[in-house]
PDB file of C-alpha atoms in Angstrom:
ATOM      1  CA  UNK R   1      11.814  32.831  26.853  1.00 56.00           C
ATOM      2  CA  UNK R   2      12.501  29.595  25.124  1.00 65.00           C
ATOM      3  CA  UNK R   3      10.193  28.849  21.994  1.00 75.00           C
ATOM      4  CA  UNK R   4       8.599  25.115  21.527  1.00 86.00           C
ATOM      5  CA  UNK R   5      10.831  22.614  20.415  1.00 90.00           C
ATOM      6  CA  UNK R   6       8.386  21.593  17.508  1.00 94.00           C
ATOM      7  CA  UNK R   7       5.700  23.023  15.021  1.00 95.00           C
ATOM      8  CA  UNK R   8       8.923  25.056  13.405  1.00 96.00           C
ATOM      9  CA  UNK R   9       8.329  26.811  10.378  1.00 96.00           C
ATOM     10  CA  UNK R  10      10.988  29.155   9.674  1.00 95.00           C
ATOM     11  CA  UNK R  11      14.452  27.549  11.416  1.00 96.00           C
ATOM     12  CA  UNK R  12      16.474  30.792  10.928  1.00 94.00           C
ATOM     13  CA  UNK R  13      13.929  32.931  12.856  1.00 94.00           C
ATOM     14  CA  UNK R  14      13.420  29.965  15.411  1.00 94.00           C
ATOM     15  CA  UNK R  15      17.369  30.406  15.951  1.00 94.00           C
ATOM     16  CA  UNK R  16      17.284  33.759  16.308  1.00 94.00           C
ATOM     17  CA  UNK R  17      14.790  33.718  19.090  1.00 93.00           C
ATOM     18  CA  UNK R  18      15.991  30.556  20.602  1.00 92.00           C
ATOM     19  CA  UNK R  19      19.516  30.945  20.889  1.00 92.00           C
ATOM     20  CA  UNK R  20      19.630  34.368  20.399  1.00 91.00           C
ATOM     21  CA  UNK R  21      21.860  34.865  16.938  1.00 90.00           C
ATOM     22  CA  UNK R  22      21.271  33.896  13.369  1.00 86.00           C
ATOM     23  CA  UNK R  23      22.006  29.993  12.427  1.00 92.00           C
ATOM     24  CA  UNK R  24      23.523  29.007   9.258  1.00 96.00           C
ATOM     25  CA  UNK R  25      22.409  25.701   7.862  1.00 97.00           C
ATOM     26  CA  UNK R  26      25.757  23.649   7.215  1.00 97.00           C
ATOM     27  CA  UNK R  27      24.233  20.519   6.057  1.00 97.00           C
ATOM     28  CA  UNK R  28      21.217  19.984   4.128  1.00 95.00           C
ATOM     29  CA  UNK R  29      20.287  16.022   4.713  1.00 95.00           C
ATOM     30  CA  UNK R  30      18.230  14.007   2.623  1.00 95.00           C
ATOM     31  CA  UNK R  31      14.705  15.062   2.158  1.00 96.00           C
ATOM     32  CA  UNK R  32      12.084  12.115   1.619  1.00 98.00           C
ATOM     33  CA  UNK R  33       9.263  12.706  -0.454  1.00 97.00           C
ATOM     34  CA  UNK R  34       6.177  11.477   0.824  1.00 97.00           C
ATOM     35  CA  UNK R  35       2.440  12.316   1.491  1.00 98.00           C
ATOM     36  CA  UNK R  36       2.112  15.578   3.638  1.00 98.00           C
ATOM     37  CA  UNK R  37      -1.680  15.650   3.875  1.00 98.00           C
ATOM     38  CA  UNK R  38      -3.263  16.417   7.490  1.00 98.00           C
ATOM     39  CA  UNK R  39      -4.818  13.360   9.426  1.00 98.00           C
ATOM     40  CA  UNK R  40      -8.173  15.148   8.712  1.00 97.00           C
ATOM     41  CA  UNK R  41      -7.646  15.083   5.116  1.00 98.00           C
ATOM     42  CA  UNK R  42      -6.282  11.276   4.954  1.00 98.00           C
ATOM     43  CA  UNK R  43      -8.973  10.031   7.413  1.00 97.00           C
ATOM     44  CA  UNK R  44     -11.826  12.032   6.968  1.00 96.00           C
ATOM     45  CA  UNK R  45     -12.309  13.226  10.658  1.00 93.00           C
ATOM     46  CA  UNK R  46     -10.720  14.834  13.543  1.00 94.00           C
ATOM     47  CA  UNK R  47      -9.535  12.759  16.084  1.00 95.00           C
ATOM     48  CA  UNK R  48      -6.435  11.046  17.863  1.00 96.00           C
ATOM     49  CA  UNK R  49      -5.255   8.817  15.270  1.00 97.00           C
ATOM     50  CA  UNK R  50      -1.975  10.215  14.613  1.00 97.00           C
ATOM     51  CA  UNK R  51      -0.138   6.900  14.933  1.00 97.00           C
ATOM     52  CA  UNK R  52      -2.671   5.375  12.624  1.00 98.00           C
ATOM     53  CA  UNK R  53      -1.951   7.964   9.874  1.00 98.00           C
ATOM     54  CA  UNK R  54       1.725   7.775  10.588  1.00 98.00           C
ATOM     55  CA  UNK R  55       1.655   4.146   9.941  1.00 98.00           C
ATOM     56  CA  UNK R  56      -0.555   4.446   6.830  1.00 98.00           C
ATOM     57  CA  UNK R  57       1.865   7.763   5.394  1.00 98.00           C
ATOM     58  CA  UNK R  58       4.945   4.985   5.710  1.00 98.00           C
ATOM     59  CA  UNK R  59       2.756   2.448   3.618  1.00 98.00           C
ATOM     60  CA  UNK R  60       1.616   4.736   0.928  1.00 98.00           C
ATOM     61  CA  UNK R  61       5.709   5.879   0.649  1.00 98.00           C
ATOM     62  CA  UNK R  62       6.849   2.252   0.233  1.00 98.00           C
ATOM     63  CA  UNK R  63       3.947   1.568  -2.135  1.00 97.00           C
ATOM     64  CA  UNK R  64       5.364   4.637  -4.374  1.00 97.00           C
ATOM     65  CA  UNK R  65       9.110   4.075  -3.642  1.00 97.00           C
ATOM     66  CA  UNK R  66       9.349   0.098  -4.272  1.00 96.00           C
ATOM     67  CA  UNK R  67       6.351   0.287  -6.919  1.00 95.00           C
ATOM     68  CA  UNK R  68       4.150  -2.228  -4.758  1.00 96.00           C
ATOM     69  CA  UNK R  69       1.165  -3.547  -6.708  1.00 95.00           C
ATOM     70  CA  UNK R  70      -0.157  -4.986  -3.787  1.00 96.00           C
ATOM     71  CA  UNK R  71      -0.985  -1.555  -1.690  1.00 98.00           C
ATOM     72  CA  UNK R  72      -3.698   0.558  -2.861  1.00 97.00           C
ATOM     73  CA  UNK R  73      -2.959   4.043  -4.765  1.00 97.00           C
ATOM     74  CA  UNK R  74      -5.595   5.604  -2.782  1.00 98.00           C
ATOM     75  CA  UNK R  75      -4.173   6.430   0.493  1.00 98.00           C
ATOM     76  CA  UNK R  76      -7.730   6.374   2.126  1.00 98.00           C
ATOM     77  CA  UNK R  77      -7.870   2.997   1.595  1.00 98.00           C
ATOM     78  CA  UNK R  78      -4.593   2.142   2.862  1.00 98.00           C
ATOM     79  CA  UNK R  79      -5.652   4.084   6.104  1.00 98.00           C
ATOM     80  CA  UNK R  80      -9.169   2.250   6.812  1.00 98.00           C
ATOM     81  CA  UNK R  81      -7.001  -0.933   6.505  1.00 98.00           C
ATOM     82  CA  UNK R  82      -4.201   0.108   8.895  1.00 98.00           C
ATOM     83  CA  UNK R  83      -7.235   1.630  11.076  1.00 98.00           C
ATOM     84  CA  UNK R  84      -8.757  -2.074  11.383  1.00 98.00           C
ATOM     85  CA  UNK R  85      -5.431  -3.586  12.504  1.00 98.00           C
ATOM     86  CA  UNK R  86      -4.848  -0.798  14.937  1.00 98.00           C
ATOM     87  CA  UNK R  87      -8.517  -1.231  16.379  1.00 97.00           C
ATOM     88  CA  UNK R  88      -6.803  -4.776  17.089  1.00 97.00           C
ATOM     89  CA  UNK R  89      -4.007  -3.746  19.456  1.00 97.00           C
ATOM     90  CA  UNK R  90      -6.680  -1.828  21.235  1.00 96.00           C
ATOM     91  CA  UNK R  91      -6.824   1.478  19.271  1.00 96.00           C
ATOM     92  CA  UNK R  92     -10.039   3.897  19.487  1.00 95.00           C
ATOM     93  CA  UNK R  93     -10.937   7.428  18.489  1.00 93.00           C
ATOM     94  CA  UNK R  94     -10.715   8.070  22.296  1.00 91.00           C
ATOM     95  CA  UNK R  95      -7.740   6.866  23.365  1.00 91.00           C
ATOM     96  CA  UNK R  96      -5.378   6.857  20.369  1.00 94.00           C
ATOM     97  CA  UNK R  97      -2.799   4.057  19.982  1.00 94.00           C
ATOM     98  CA  UNK R  98      -0.190   2.755  22.693  1.00 93.00           C
ATOM     99  CA  UNK R  99       3.305   3.808  21.408  1.00 91.00           C
ATOM    100  CA  UNK R 100       4.365   0.009  22.018  1.00 93.00           C
ATOM    101  CA  UNK R 101       2.069  -1.211  19.488  1.00 96.00           C
ATOM    102  CA  UNK R 102       3.160   0.886  16.541  1.00 97.00           C
ATOM    103  CA  UNK R 103       5.786  -1.260  15.456  1.00 97.00           C
ATOM    104  CA  UNK R 104       3.371  -4.274  15.461  1.00 97.00           C
ATOM    105  CA  UNK R 105       0.575  -2.403  13.556  1.00 98.00           C
ATOM    106  CA  UNK R 106       3.217  -1.238  10.813  1.00 98.00           C
ATOM    107  CA  UNK R 107       4.587  -5.107  10.505  1.00 98.00           C
ATOM    108  CA  UNK R 108       0.806  -6.537  10.256  1.00 98.00           C
ATOM    109  CA  UNK R 109      -0.216  -3.746   8.004  1.00 98.00           C
ATOM    110  CA  UNK R 110       2.524  -4.781   5.742  1.00 98.00           C
ATOM    111  CA  UNK R 111       1.860  -8.426   5.908  1.00 97.00           C
ATOM    112  CA  UNK R 112      -2.000  -7.871   4.947  1.00 97.00           C
ATOM    113  CA  UNK R 113      -0.296  -6.640   1.594  1.00 97.00           C
ATOM    114  CA  UNK R 114       1.962  -9.590   1.173  1.00 96.00           C
ATOM    115  CA  UNK R 115       4.808  -7.604   2.293  1.00 97.00           C
ATOM    116  CA  UNK R 116       7.717  -8.732   5.147  1.00 97.00           C
ATOM    117  CA  UNK R 117       8.753  -5.625   6.823  1.00 97.00           C
ATOM    118  CA  UNK R 118      11.133  -5.579   9.956  1.00 97.00           C
ATOM    119  CA  UNK R 119       9.655  -2.888  12.396  1.00 96.00           C
ATOM    120  CA  UNK R 120      10.756  -1.822  15.684  1.00 94.00           C
ATOM    121  CA  UNK R 121      10.631   0.489  18.321  1.00 92.00           C
ATOM    122  CA  UNK R 122      13.800   2.290  19.177  1.00 90.00           C
ATOM    123  CA  UNK R 123      13.386   4.193  22.846  1.00 84.00           C
ATOM    124  CA  UNK R 124      16.877   4.475  23.521  1.00 81.00           C
ATOM    125  CA  UNK R 125      18.410   6.348  20.484  1.00 78.00           C
ATOM    126  CA  UNK R 126      20.914   9.169  18.972  1.00 84.00           C
ATOM    127  CA  UNK R 127      20.715  11.515  16.302  1.00 90.00           C
ATOM    128  CA  UNK R 128      23.488   9.958  13.912  1.00 91.00           C
ATOM    129  CA  UNK R 129      22.868   6.114  14.501  1.00 88.00           C
ATOM    130  CA  UNK R 130      18.517   6.279  14.703  1.00 88.00           C
ATOM    131  CA  UNK R 131      17.599   9.335  12.448  1.00 93.00           C
ATOM    132  CA  UNK R 132      20.743  10.251   9.913  1.00 96.00           C
ATOM    133  CA  UNK R 133      21.185   6.465   8.975  1.00 96.00           C
ATOM    134  CA  UNK R 134      17.742   5.955   8.465  1.00 97.00           C
ATOM    135  CA  UNK R 135      16.916   9.221   6.596  1.00 97.00           C
ATOM    136  CA  UNK R 136      20.205   8.840   4.418  1.00 97.00           C
ATOM    137  CA  UNK R 137      18.800   5.185   3.536  1.00 97.00           C
ATOM    138  CA  UNK R 138      15.535   6.427   2.424  1.00 97.00           C
ATOM    139  CA  UNK R 139      13.381   5.313   5.262  1.00 98.00           C
ATOM    140  CA  UNK R 140      11.456   7.527   6.852  1.00 98.00           C
ATOM    141  CA  UNK R 141      10.983   7.280  10.580  1.00 97.00           C
ATOM    142  CA  UNK R 142       7.696   7.251  12.992  1.00 97.00           C
ATOM    143  CA  UNK R 143       8.418   9.414  16.004  1.00 95.00           C
ATOM    144  CA  UNK R 144       6.313   9.153  19.232  1.00 94.00           C
ATOM    145  CA  UNK R 145       6.581  11.941  21.842  1.00 91.00           C
ATOM    146  CA  UNK R 146       5.466  11.947  25.403  1.00 86.00           C
ATOM    147  CA  UNK R 147       5.753  15.581  26.372  1.00 82.00           C
ATOM    148  CA  UNK R 148       6.127  19.204  25.181  1.00 85.00           C
ATOM    149  CA  UNK R 149       4.964  21.027  22.385  1.00 89.00           C
ATOM    150  CA  UNK R 150       3.914  17.448  20.613  1.00 92.00           C
ATOM    151  CA  UNK R 151       2.589  15.653  23.872  1.00 90.00           C
ATOM    152  CA  UNK R 152       1.112  12.241  23.125  1.00 92.00           C
ATOM    153  CA  UNK R 153       1.403  13.033  19.679  1.00 95.00           C
ATOM    154  CA  UNK R 154       3.219  10.509  16.789  1.00 97.00           C
ATOM    155  CA  UNK R 155       5.168  12.254  13.816  1.00 97.00           C
ATOM    156  CA  UNK R 156       7.073  11.024  10.792  1.00 98.00           C
ATOM    157  CA  UNK R 157      10.445  12.148  10.508  1.00 98.00           C
ATOM    158  CA  UNK R 158      10.985  12.624   6.500  1.00 98.00           C
ATOM    159  CA  UNK R 159      14.290  14.617   6.550  1.00 98.00           C
ATOM    160  CA  UNK R 160      16.800  16.657   8.394  1.00 97.00           C
ATOM    161  CA  UNK R 161      19.277  19.276   8.304  1.00 97.00           C
ATOM    162  CA  UNK R 162      22.014  20.688  10.384  1.00 97.00           C
ATOM    163  CA  UNK R 163      22.384  24.083  11.724  1.00 97.00           C
ATOM    164  CA  UNK R 164      25.266  26.191  13.215  1.00 96.00           C
ATOM    165  CA  UNK R 165      25.066  28.777  15.698  1.00 94.00           C
ATOM    166  CA  UNK R 166      28.230  30.069  17.108  1.00 92.00           C
ATOM    167  CA  UNK R 167      30.086  27.077  17.237  1.00 92.00           C
ATOM    168  CA  UNK R 168      27.477  24.794  18.502  1.00 94.00           C
ATOM    169  CA  UNK R 169      25.591  22.513  15.897  1.00 95.00           C
ATOM    170  CA  UNK R 170      22.056  21.976  15.893  1.00 96.00           C
ATOM    171  CA  UNK R 171      20.062  19.183  14.340  1.00 96.00           C
ATOM    172  CA  UNK R 172      16.888  19.821  12.926  1.00 97.00           C
ATOM    173  CA  UNK R 173      14.169  16.924  12.137  1.00 97.00           C
ATOM    174  CA  UNK R 174      12.070  17.452   9.083  1.00 98.00           C
ATOM    175  CA  UNK R 175       8.440  16.126  10.070  1.00 98.00           C
ATOM    176  CA  UNK R 176       5.299  15.809   8.980  1.00 98.00           C
ATOM    177  CA  UNK R 177       2.820  16.444  12.038  1.00 97.00           C
ATOM    178  CA  UNK R 178      -0.517  15.918  10.727  1.00 97.00           C
ATOM    179  CA  UNK R 179      -1.911  18.623  12.520  1.00 97.00           C
ATOM    180  CA  UNK R 180      -1.595  20.919   9.385  1.00 95.00           C
ATOM    181  CA  UNK R 181      -0.509  19.772   6.085  1.00 96.00           C
ATOM    182  CA  UNK R 182       3.135  20.276   5.155  1.00 97.00           C
ATOM    183  CA  UNK R 183       6.428  20.199   6.715  1.00 98.00           C
ATOM    184  CA  UNK R 184       7.522  21.300   9.965  1.00 98.00           C
ATOM    185  CA  UNK R 185      10.826  21.286  11.973  1.00 97.00           C
ATOM    186  CA  UNK R 186      11.593  19.793  15.295  1.00 95.00           C
ATOM    187  CA  UNK R 187      14.654  21.370  17.487  1.00 94.00           C
ATOM    188  CA  UNK R 188      16.631  17.564  18.165  1.00 91.00           C
ATOM    189  CA  UNK R 189      18.616  19.118  20.700  1.00 87.00           C
ATOM    190  CA  UNK R 190      15.776  20.752  22.730  1.00 86.00           C
ATOM    191  CA  UNK R 191      13.622  17.726  22.341  1.00 83.00           C
ATOM    192  CA  UNK R 192      16.391  15.335  23.216  1.00 77.00           C
ATOM    193  CA  UNK R 193      18.295  17.781  26.218  1.00 71.00           C
ATOM    194  CA  UNK R 194      15.573  19.465  27.863  1.00 60.00           C
ATOM    195  CA  UNK R 195      13.872  17.300  30.339  1.00 53.00           C
ATOM    196  CA  UNK R 196      11.181  20.109  30.972  1.00 49.00           C
ATOM    197  CA  UNK R 197       9.767  19.852  27.703  1.00 46.00           C
ATOM    198  CA  UNK R 198      10.362  16.564  26.167  1.00 44.00           C
ATOM    199  CA  UNK R 199      12.812  13.808  26.356  1.00 51.00           C
ATOM    200  CA  UNK R 200      10.601  10.884  26.575  1.00 67.00           C
ATOM    201  CA  UNK R 201       9.609   9.648  23.224  1.00 80.00           C
ATOM    202  CA  UNK R 202      10.646   6.830  20.833  1.00 88.00           C
ATOM    203  CA  UNK R 203      11.531   6.175  16.873  1.00 93.00           C
ATOM    204  CA  UNK R 204       9.956   3.397  14.848  1.00 95.00           C
ATOM    205  CA  UNK R 205      12.092   2.194  12.134  1.00 97.00           C
ATOM    206  CA  UNK R 206      10.952  -0.015   8.916  1.00 97.00           C
ATOM    207  CA  UNK R 207      13.032  -1.939   6.571  1.00 97.00           C
ATOM    208  CA  UNK R 208      11.509  -3.876   3.861  1.00 96.00           C
ATOM    209  CA  UNK R 209      12.684  -7.612   3.559  1.00 87.00           C
ATOM    210  CA  UNK R 210      13.362  -9.484   0.539  1.00 73.00           C
ATOM    211  CA  UNK R 211      11.897  -8.606  -2.935  1.00 60.00           C
ATOM    212  CA  UNK R 212       8.456  -7.360  -3.938  1.00 62.00           C
ATOM    213  CA  UNK R 213       6.359  -7.283  -6.768  1.00 51.00           C
ATOM    214  CA  UNK R 214       6.381  -3.846  -8.912  1.00 43.00           C
ATOM    215  CA  UNK R 215       4.177  -2.541 -11.195  1.00 42.00           C
ATOM    216  CA  UNK R 216       5.022  -2.871 -14.993  1.00 32.00           C
TER     217      UNK R 216
END
């Protein structure tokens, strides 16, 4: 029986169960360090706010990475600002956020703090072009998933590994899913190829434009 493509904590064990052989990691991609708290820890409540929390993580990451003084040190304060912006795009606790609005919410959230960001949704994607390139450049991605284990859920991609089983390679996405704190993994091959489990989803990229004011 096939395993779910997401929520993986032990990749080697997953490979054995899913593909019948012990996998070997052949590339450890860049791991982006960022807030790994759960959605409930960040927002103070348990609800359908995964996209709002994901955008919050992105702002908090760039605050630390680029030493942006305008963005608050308190991630809870960032969350409240992002939620207010998301509400203008139709977000509610009951129905969550429309995936097509994630880029706009992210862009406006940065603009609120005087930062110009290029944010876009990617609906036709490839691992090398839209995961490896962004992660190696130090830019985490927001990933929205329509079906399967993470049905109607949004996670942050904060790294990747590449494993090999026999003569076939399997990229694994290093994600912060927000359901629990910490890191989990998504089998990119199972997500991208298995129509019965997922295939439908999008990535959102963020590039900070121009210079920012740094803390002294």
